[in-house]
Structures are given as C-alpha cells and as structure tokens.
Amino acid sequence: MDLQNILDGLAHFKGLPRNAIEAARLRKAEVTAALIGEIDRVLGGEAEPEASPLFIGINLLAEWRATEAYRPLIRLLRGPDDMLEALLGDSLTESSHRIIASVCDGDPQPIYDLILDPAADEYVRSRQCDALAMLVRDGRVSRDEAGAFFRRCYAEFDREESNFVWEGWAGAISALGLSDLMDAVREACDRKWVDPFWAGFNHYEKLCREALTTPDTAELSKETFTLFGDTVEELAGWYCFSEAFFEEERQREQRAAEQERLERQRQEMAQLRARSGGKVGRNDPCPCGSGKKYKKCCL
C-alpha cells in the first residue's frame, strides 16, 4: 500500500481501518512526516477536518512516541473549537492528555502555553493539566516545577464560573498530592470557578489524600493516566467503531431514505391533483396511474 492509499485509508473508513494502520506502521517515518504536514494543511484551511487522516493519525503518532509531532500537535490543539470538534471529536476529552504526554519531547513549555491560553478550548486546556500531571509521574517534570506552574495558573486564569480549565487544574493538583495548593483549590471551589456540577472540594481533598497515602491506587495510577498504547487496542472499544454504531447508522440511512421517498411521493401527488383540477373522488381511478381506486392507493 503506497503512502497516499495509507492516508486515504486512515481518513475514510467504516469500522477501525486495521489494514491502513498496519500499513502505516511499516512506513512509520513517511507517515509521520505526512501527518505533521496534514496538521499544517488543516490549520491553514487547505484540508477539510472531516476528511483528514488525523483522527486515527494522532493516535499512531502517540503510539510511536513521535516527539517531532509534539509541537505541531500543540499548535493543532490551540486551533478553533469547531475545527477541533470536527477533526477529533471525543478524542479531545478522552485521550488528548495521553497523546500529548506520549509525544512530549521533554520540554513542558508548549503545554504551559496552551493551558494559559484563554483563547484555546477550555476542555483541551483542562486535559493538558492532566498531561502535565502525567509528566510529573513519569519523572519528566519535577513536582516543584509543576506546583509553581499551577500556582501561576491560579493567579492568571480568568476568574469566571464554570470554565472547565479550573476542573483540570484542581484535579491535577489533587492527583499529584500538592497539598500546599489545596487552599487555592478550596477557594476555587467555594467561588464556583470549579463548577460544582463536576465536583466539590471534598472530592479533590480525597484525591489528594489518596495520592499522598496510597499512591498505587490513586488517580494517576489509573488506565486513563497511562501513556498511549497500541492504536488498534486503544480504539477497538470505542462505540463509534462498534457493530452497534454501524447498525444505528444503517437504520438512520434507511429512515432518511424513507422520508425522502414519502416527500417525493407527496410532491408527485400534489402535481397530479393540480393536473386533475384537484377534484379526485375517493372511488375515482387514482391519478398516479396504478389502476386502483384513489382511496385504495394514494389518498
């Protein structure tokens, strides 16, 4: 499979494109370069997000620990909200933190800049707080440095209710057991900068206590805070790749086709009535030409 066929296979699929993924693995360097180029094309408006190989591609970049993709992916995540939703969908909240932690080249500054960017998507910013926490757990960023950054966030974040970045900030502080910042977390909860719909201070206090006393079972030890693994294994359980999803798609298409048929029939009958002067009796021959009485056919 040549490079273009691989990219097409990653972009256009029904079901998990296993063959394209396996072919991509055999041409890792070429595919990596092409996917990085695709990021620039999407950001430049030269490629449609819905027809891009990046939804599958960024998972492959994470699987391959492609550090050369780190900064391009950060640029992508700072893109417009509607573009990100069309391109990545649930990946934004489900796995963007694991992807960035997997490709990070050791310099957390691009993550810092994204978290502090008020123009960036709030859910992306929130998840990158988790990415930073993962880097601390893996020893690539020190706890002291992360703590200093999260204190800076407290000073620089917009003081508004319900911006989801506050939830990621509070969760990362708690998961790392940064107890000296818990007073700040309490204030953020009390002032409802952290939306109480998501969690209250008691939740974060419990996470912090677990991180300090039982780190092996704490939040950061869970599967959602591990580096990205095998793309097929990671995505195989997603509902959008399940048989149930495609059955629903088929049913939706059938319903849409039936609605289209009925609408076409209504339009045809309106034209027939107009040609017959609008005077068709129930027992008259149906104007559609079926030979049946009107009441037994198109009435």
Tab-separated table of C-alpha atoms in Angstrom, residues 113-213:
chain	number	residue	atom	x	y	z
A	113	ASP	CA	1.451	27.994	26.964
A	114	LEU	CA	-1.616	26.015	25.896
A	115	ILE	CA	-3.027	25.758	29.432
A	116	LEU	CA	-2.613	29.506	29.937
A	117	ASP	CA	-4.087	30.469	26.553
A	118	PRO	CA	-7.575	31.911	27.231
A	119	ALA	CA	-8.445	31.609	23.529
A	120	ALA	CA	-7.890	27.835	23.491
A	121	ASP	CA	-10.697	25.328	24.008
A	122	GLU	CA	-11.441	25.014	27.741
A	123	TYR	CA	-11.682	21.213	27.607
A	124	VAL	CA	-8.345	20.943	25.818
A	125	ARG	CA	-6.733	23.243	28.408
A	126	SER	CA	-8.223	21.158	31.200
A	127	ARG	CA	-6.897	17.913	29.748
A	128	GLN	CA	-3.414	19.344	29.339
A	129	CYS	CA	-3.314	19.903	33.092
A	130	ASP	CA	-3.672	16.116	33.255
A	131	ALA	CA	-0.908	15.719	30.660
A	132	LEU	CA	1.387	17.774	32.879
A	133	ALA	CA	0.488	15.608	35.868
A	134	MET	CA	1.399	12.537	33.824
A	135	LEU	CA	4.800	14.049	33.000
A	136	VAL	CA	5.418	14.584	36.716
A	137	ARG	CA	4.505	10.998	37.478
A	138	ASP	CA	6.886	9.802	34.748
A	139	GLY	CA	9.717	11.941	36.141
A	140	ARG	CA	9.960	14.248	33.116
A	141	VAL	CA	8.812	17.316	35.082
A	142	SER	CA	9.571	17.867	38.772
A	143	ARG	CA	6.796	18.197	41.334
A	144	ASP	CA	8.218	21.554	42.403
A	145	GLU	CA	8.122	22.895	38.853
A	146	ALA	CA	4.576	21.664	38.317
A	147	GLY	CA	3.491	23.135	41.652
A	148	ALA	CA	4.989	26.518	40.742
A	149	PHE	CA	3.191	26.426	37.392
A	150	PHE	CA	-0.171	25.536	38.925
A	151	ARG	CA	0.257	28.380	41.408
A	152	ARG	CA	0.868	30.660	38.441
A	153	CYS	CA	-2.341	29.342	36.838
A	154	TYR	CA	-4.254	30.319	39.959
A	155	ALA	CA	-3.047	33.886	39.514
A	156	GLU	CA	-3.534	34.079	35.737
A	157	PHE	CA	-6.680	32.085	34.920
A	158	ASP	CA	-9.828	34.057	34.218
A	159	ARG	CA	-11.841	34.320	37.436
A	160	GLU	CA	-15.082	33.180	35.895
A	161	GLU	CA	-17.550	30.499	36.856
A	162	SER	CA	-17.644	27.158	35.071
A	163	ASN	CA	-14.614	27.416	32.803
A	164	PHE	CA	-13.638	23.764	32.613
A	165	VAL	CA	-9.918	24.514	32.799
A	166	TRP	CA	-10.381	25.073	36.557
A	167	GLU	CA	-11.598	21.481	36.910
A	168	GLY	CA	-8.475	20.126	35.183
A	169	TRP	CA	-6.275	22.383	37.295
A	170	ALA	CA	-7.873	21.236	40.570
A	171	GLY	CA	-7.824	17.591	39.506
A	172	ALA	CA	-4.144	17.643	38.555
A	173	ILE	CA	-3.129	19.351	41.812
A	174	SER	CA	-5.060	16.772	43.805
A	175	ALA	CA	-3.828	13.778	41.802
A	176	LEU	CA	-0.235	14.891	42.373
A	177	GLY	CA	-0.788	15.344	46.110
A	178	LEU	CA	0.263	19.009	46.022
A	179	SER	CA	-1.188	19.653	49.461
A	180	ASP	CA	0.247	23.175	49.738
A	181	LEU	CA	-2.090	24.211	46.905
A	182	MET	CA	-5.254	22.734	48.377
A	183	ASP	CA	-6.275	26.030	49.991
A	184	ALA	CA	-6.297	27.523	46.493
A	185	VAL	CA	-8.392	24.584	45.282
A	186	ARG	CA	-10.818	25.159	48.152
A	187	GLU	CA	-11.230	28.817	47.180
A	188	ALA	CA	-11.744	27.907	43.518
A	189	CYS	CA	-14.495	25.505	44.575
A	190	ASP	CA	-16.089	27.954	47.004
A	191	ARG	CA	-16.160	30.691	44.365
A	192	LYS	CA	-17.528	28.220	41.808
A	193	TRP	CA	-14.650	28.704	39.409
A	194	VAL	CA	-14.738	24.911	39.583
A	195	ASP	CA	-18.294	24.073	38.576
A	196	PRO	CA	-19.963	22.173	41.448
A	197	PHE	CA	-21.702	20.075	38.814
A	198	TRP	CA	-18.381	18.334	38.196
A	199	ALA	CA	-17.038	18.066	41.733
A	200	GLY	CA	-16.805	19.773	45.087
A	201	PHE	CA	-13.800	20.385	47.310
A	202	ASN	CA	-14.354	17.142	49.232
A	203	HIS	CA	-13.705	15.193	46.050
A	204	TYR	CA	-10.372	16.913	45.425
A	205	GLU	CA	-9.369	16.631	49.073
A	206	LYS	CA	-9.980	12.879	48.890
A	207	LEU	CA	-7.892	12.581	45.708
A	208	CYS	CA	-5.048	14.491	47.321
A	209	ARG	CA	-5.133	12.314	50.423
A	210	GLU	CA	-5.057	9.149	48.304
A	211	ALA	CA	-2.119	10.486	46.278
A	212	LEU	CA	-0.158	11.037	49.480
A	213	THR	CA	-1.106	7.868	51.376
